[in-house]
PDB file of C-alpha atoms in Angstrom:
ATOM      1  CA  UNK A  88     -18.054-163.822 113.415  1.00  0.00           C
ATOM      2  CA  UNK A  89     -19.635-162.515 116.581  1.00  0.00           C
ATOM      3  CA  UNK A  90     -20.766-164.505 119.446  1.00  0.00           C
ATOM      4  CA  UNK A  91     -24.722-164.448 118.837  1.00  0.00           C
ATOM      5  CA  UNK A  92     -24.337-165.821 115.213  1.00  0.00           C
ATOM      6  CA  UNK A  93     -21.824-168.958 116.227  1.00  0.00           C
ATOM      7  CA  UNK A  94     -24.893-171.126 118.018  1.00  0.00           C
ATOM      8  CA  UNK A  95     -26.645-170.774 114.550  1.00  0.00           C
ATOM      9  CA  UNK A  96     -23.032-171.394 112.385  1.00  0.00           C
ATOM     10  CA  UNK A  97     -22.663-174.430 114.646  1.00  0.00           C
ATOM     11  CA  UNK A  98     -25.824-175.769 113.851  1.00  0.00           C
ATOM     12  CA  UNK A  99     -25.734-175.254 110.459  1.00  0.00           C
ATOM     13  CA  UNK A 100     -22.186-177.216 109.842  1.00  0.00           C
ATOM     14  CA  UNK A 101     -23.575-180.078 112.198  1.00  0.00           C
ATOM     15  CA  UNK A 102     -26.464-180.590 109.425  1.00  0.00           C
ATOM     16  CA  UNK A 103     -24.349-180.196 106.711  1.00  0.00           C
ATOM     17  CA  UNK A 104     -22.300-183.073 108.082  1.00  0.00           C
ATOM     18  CA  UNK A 105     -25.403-185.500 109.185  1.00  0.00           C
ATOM     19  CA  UNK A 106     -26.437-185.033 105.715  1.00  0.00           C
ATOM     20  CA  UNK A 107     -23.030-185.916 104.133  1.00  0.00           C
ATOM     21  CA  UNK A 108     -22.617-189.088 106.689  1.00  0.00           C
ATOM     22  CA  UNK A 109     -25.236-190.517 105.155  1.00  0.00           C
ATOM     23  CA  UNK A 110     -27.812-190.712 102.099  1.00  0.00           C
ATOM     24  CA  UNK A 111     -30.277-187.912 101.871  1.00  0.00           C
ATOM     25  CA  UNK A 112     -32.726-190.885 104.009  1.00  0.00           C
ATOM     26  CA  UNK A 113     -34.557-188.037 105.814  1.00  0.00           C
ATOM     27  CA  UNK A 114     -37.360-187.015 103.035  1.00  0.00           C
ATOM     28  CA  UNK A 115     -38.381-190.840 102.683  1.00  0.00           C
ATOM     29  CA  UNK A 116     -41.716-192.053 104.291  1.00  0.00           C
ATOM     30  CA  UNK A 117     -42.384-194.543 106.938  1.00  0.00           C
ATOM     31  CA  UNK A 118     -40.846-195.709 110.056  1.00  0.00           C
ATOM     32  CA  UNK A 119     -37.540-195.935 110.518  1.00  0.00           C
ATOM     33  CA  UNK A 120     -36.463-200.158 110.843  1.00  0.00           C
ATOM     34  CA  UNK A 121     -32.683-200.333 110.491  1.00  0.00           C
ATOM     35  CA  UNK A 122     -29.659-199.696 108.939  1.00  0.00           C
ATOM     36  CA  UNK A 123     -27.530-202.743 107.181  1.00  0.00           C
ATOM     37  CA  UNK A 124     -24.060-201.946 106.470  1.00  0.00           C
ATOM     38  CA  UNK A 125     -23.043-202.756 103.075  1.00  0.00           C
ATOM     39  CA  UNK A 126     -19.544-205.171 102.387  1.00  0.00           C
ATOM     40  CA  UNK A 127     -16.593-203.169 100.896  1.00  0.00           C
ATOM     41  CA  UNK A 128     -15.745-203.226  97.433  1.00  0.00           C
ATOM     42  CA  UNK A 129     -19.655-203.647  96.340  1.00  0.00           C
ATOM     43  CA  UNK A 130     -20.794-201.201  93.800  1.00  0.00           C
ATOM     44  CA  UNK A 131     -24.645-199.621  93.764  1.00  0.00           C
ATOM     45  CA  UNK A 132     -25.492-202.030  91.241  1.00  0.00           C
ATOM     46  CA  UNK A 133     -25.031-204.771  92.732  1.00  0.00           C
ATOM     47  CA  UNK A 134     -26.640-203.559  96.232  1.00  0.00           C
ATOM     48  CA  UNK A 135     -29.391-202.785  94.387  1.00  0.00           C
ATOM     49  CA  UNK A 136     -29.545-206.018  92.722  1.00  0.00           C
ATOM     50  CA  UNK A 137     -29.341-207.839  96.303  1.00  0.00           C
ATOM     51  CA  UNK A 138     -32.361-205.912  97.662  1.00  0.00           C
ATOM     52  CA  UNK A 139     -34.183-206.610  94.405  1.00  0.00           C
ATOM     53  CA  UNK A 140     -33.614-210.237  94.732  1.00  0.00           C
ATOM     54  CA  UNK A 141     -34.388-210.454  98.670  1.00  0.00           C
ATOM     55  CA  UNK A 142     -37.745-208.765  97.670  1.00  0.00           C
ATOM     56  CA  UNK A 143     -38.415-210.704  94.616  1.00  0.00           C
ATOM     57  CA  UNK A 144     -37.627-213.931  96.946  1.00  0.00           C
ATOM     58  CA  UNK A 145     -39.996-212.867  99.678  1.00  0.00           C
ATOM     59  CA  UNK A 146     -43.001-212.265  97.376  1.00  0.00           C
ATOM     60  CA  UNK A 147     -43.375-208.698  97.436  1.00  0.00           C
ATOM     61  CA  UNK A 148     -43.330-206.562  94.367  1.00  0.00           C
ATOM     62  CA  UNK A 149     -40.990-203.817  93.100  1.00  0.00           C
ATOM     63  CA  UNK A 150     -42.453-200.413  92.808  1.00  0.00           C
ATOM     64  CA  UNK A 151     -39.029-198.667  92.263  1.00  0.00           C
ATOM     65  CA  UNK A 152     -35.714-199.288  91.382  1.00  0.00           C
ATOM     66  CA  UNK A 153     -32.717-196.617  91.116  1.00  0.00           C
ATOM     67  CA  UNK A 154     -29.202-196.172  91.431  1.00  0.00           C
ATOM     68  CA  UNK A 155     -29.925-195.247  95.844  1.00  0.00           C
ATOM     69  CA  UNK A 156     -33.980-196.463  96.339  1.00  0.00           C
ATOM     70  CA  UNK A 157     -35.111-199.586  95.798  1.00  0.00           C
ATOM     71  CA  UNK A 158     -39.196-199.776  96.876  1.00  0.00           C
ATOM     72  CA  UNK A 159     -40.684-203.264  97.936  1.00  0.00           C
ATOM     73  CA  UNK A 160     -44.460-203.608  98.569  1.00  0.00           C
ATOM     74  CA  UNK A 161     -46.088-206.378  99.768  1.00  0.00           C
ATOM     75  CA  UNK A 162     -50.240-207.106 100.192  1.00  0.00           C
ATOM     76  CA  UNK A 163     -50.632-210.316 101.866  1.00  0.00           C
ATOM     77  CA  UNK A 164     -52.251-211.861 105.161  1.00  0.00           C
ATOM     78  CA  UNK A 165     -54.230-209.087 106.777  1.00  0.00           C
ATOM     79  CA  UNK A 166     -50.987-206.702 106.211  1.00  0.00           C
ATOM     80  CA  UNK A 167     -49.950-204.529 103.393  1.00  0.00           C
ATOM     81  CA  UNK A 168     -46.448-202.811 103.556  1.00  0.00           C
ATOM     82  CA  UNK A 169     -43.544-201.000 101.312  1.00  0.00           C
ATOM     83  CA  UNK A 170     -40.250-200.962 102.695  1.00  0.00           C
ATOM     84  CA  UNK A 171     -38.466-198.099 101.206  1.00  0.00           C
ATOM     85  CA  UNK A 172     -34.455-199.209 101.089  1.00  0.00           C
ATOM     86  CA  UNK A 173     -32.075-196.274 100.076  1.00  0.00           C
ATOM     87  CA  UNK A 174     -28.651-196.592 100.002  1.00  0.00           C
ATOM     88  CA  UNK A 175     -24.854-195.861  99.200  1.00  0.00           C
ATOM     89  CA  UNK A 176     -21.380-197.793  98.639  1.00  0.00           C
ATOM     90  CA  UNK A 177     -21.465-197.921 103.180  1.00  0.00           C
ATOM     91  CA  UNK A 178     -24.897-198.597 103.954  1.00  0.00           C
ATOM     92  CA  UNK A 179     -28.907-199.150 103.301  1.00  0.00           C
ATOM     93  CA  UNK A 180     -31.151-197.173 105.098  1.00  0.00           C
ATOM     94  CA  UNK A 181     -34.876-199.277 105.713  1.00  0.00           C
ATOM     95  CA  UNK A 182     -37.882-197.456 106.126  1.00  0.00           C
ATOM     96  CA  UNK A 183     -41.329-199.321 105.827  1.00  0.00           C
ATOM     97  CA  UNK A 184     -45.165-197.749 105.739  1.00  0.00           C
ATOM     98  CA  UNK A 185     -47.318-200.712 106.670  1.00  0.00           C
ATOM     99  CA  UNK A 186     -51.210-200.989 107.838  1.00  0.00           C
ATOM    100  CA  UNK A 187     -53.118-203.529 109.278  1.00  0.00           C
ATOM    101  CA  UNK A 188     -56.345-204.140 106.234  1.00  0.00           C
ATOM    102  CA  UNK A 189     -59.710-205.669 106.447  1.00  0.00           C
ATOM    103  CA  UNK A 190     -60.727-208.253 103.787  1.00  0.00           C
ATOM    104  CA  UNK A 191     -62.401-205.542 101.716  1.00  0.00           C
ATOM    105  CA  UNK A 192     -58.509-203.825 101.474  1.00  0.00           C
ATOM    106  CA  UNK A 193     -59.026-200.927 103.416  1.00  0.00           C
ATOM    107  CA  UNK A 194     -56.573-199.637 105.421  1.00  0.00           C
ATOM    108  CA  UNK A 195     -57.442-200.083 109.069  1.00  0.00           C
ATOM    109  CA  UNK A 196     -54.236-199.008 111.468  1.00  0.00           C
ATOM    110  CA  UNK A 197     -50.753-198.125 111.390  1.00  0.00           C
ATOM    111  CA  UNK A 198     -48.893-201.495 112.018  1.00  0.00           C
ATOM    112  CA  UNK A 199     -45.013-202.490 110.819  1.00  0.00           C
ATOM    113  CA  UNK A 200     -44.505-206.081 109.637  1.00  0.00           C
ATOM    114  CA  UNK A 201     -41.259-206.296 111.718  1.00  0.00           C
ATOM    115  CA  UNK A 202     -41.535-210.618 111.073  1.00  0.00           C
ATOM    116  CA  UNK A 203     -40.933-209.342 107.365  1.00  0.00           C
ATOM    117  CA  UNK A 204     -38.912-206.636 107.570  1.00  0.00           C
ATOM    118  CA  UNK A 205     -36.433-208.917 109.513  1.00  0.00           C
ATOM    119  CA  UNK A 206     -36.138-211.255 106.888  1.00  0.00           C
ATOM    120  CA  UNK A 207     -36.028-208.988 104.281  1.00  0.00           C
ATOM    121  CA  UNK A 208     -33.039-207.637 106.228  1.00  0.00           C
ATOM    122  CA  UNK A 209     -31.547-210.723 106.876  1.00  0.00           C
ATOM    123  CA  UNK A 210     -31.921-211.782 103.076  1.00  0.00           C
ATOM    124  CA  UNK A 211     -30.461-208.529 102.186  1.00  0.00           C
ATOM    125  CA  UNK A 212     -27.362-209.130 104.161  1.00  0.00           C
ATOM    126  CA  UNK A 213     -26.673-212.648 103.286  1.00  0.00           C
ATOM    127  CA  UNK A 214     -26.916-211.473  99.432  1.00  0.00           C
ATOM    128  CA  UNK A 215     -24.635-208.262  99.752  1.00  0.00           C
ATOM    129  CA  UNK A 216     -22.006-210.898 102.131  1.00  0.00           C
ATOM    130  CA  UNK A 217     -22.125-213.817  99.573  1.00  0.00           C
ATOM    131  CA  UNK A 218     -21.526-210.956  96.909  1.00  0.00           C
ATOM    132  CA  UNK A 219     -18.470-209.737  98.598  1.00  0.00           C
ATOM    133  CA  UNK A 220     -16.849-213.149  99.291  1.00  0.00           C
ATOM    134  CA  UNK A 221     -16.412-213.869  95.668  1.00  0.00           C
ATOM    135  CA  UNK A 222     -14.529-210.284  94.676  1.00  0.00           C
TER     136      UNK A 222
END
């Protein structure tokens, strides 16, 4: 390997590893709004089911559910959001689309519900550590 091509060699192992660190997070939409780190010894199924739960919980609806996305969307108060929540066996990933709307439903401005992103977090968390107490 020659001098000129070892920049580009470099670069390409250092994606190759950001990609394997973590779930394949970068083609979701939104705004990045965390990272939770998920208990040992908890399988997908049951971090899914603890994000299904916190959303179910918090009023907002399911739009999709699979073994590393679970989708939450929410329409409430002047605010509409999804929170997009991928994940593997180390962590969950949030990312969350949300918009300011006008009585009528339209979509007025960008705006993140942090107030309910952090307690979908939080709910998330307590779930996933209650879970990995009783194993």
């Amino acid at each position: 390997m020659n001098t000129r091509s070892l920049p580009r060699f470099l670069a390409l192992v250092a994606m190759v590893f950001a990609a394997l660190a973590s779930p394949a997070f970068a083609n979701e939409k939104g705004e990045s709004v965390g990272t939770l780190i998920v208990p040992d010894g908890l399988s997908t199924d049951e971090i899914k089911e603890a994000i299904a739960l916190s959303f179910a919980g918090r009023g907002w609806t399911i739009k999709e559910r699979t073994n590393s996305k679970v989708v939450g969307h929410i329409n409430q108060r002047g605010n509409e959001a999804f929170l997009y929540c991928s994940f593997n066996k180390k962590e969950i990933q949030l990312r969350c689309e949300g918009w300011e709307v006008s009585k009528t439903g339209e979509r007025k401005k960008p705006e993140i519900p942090k107030g309910w992103v952090d307690n979908i977090k939080k709910d998330v968390t307590k779930r996933m550590n209650m879970k990995a107490a009783t194993k």
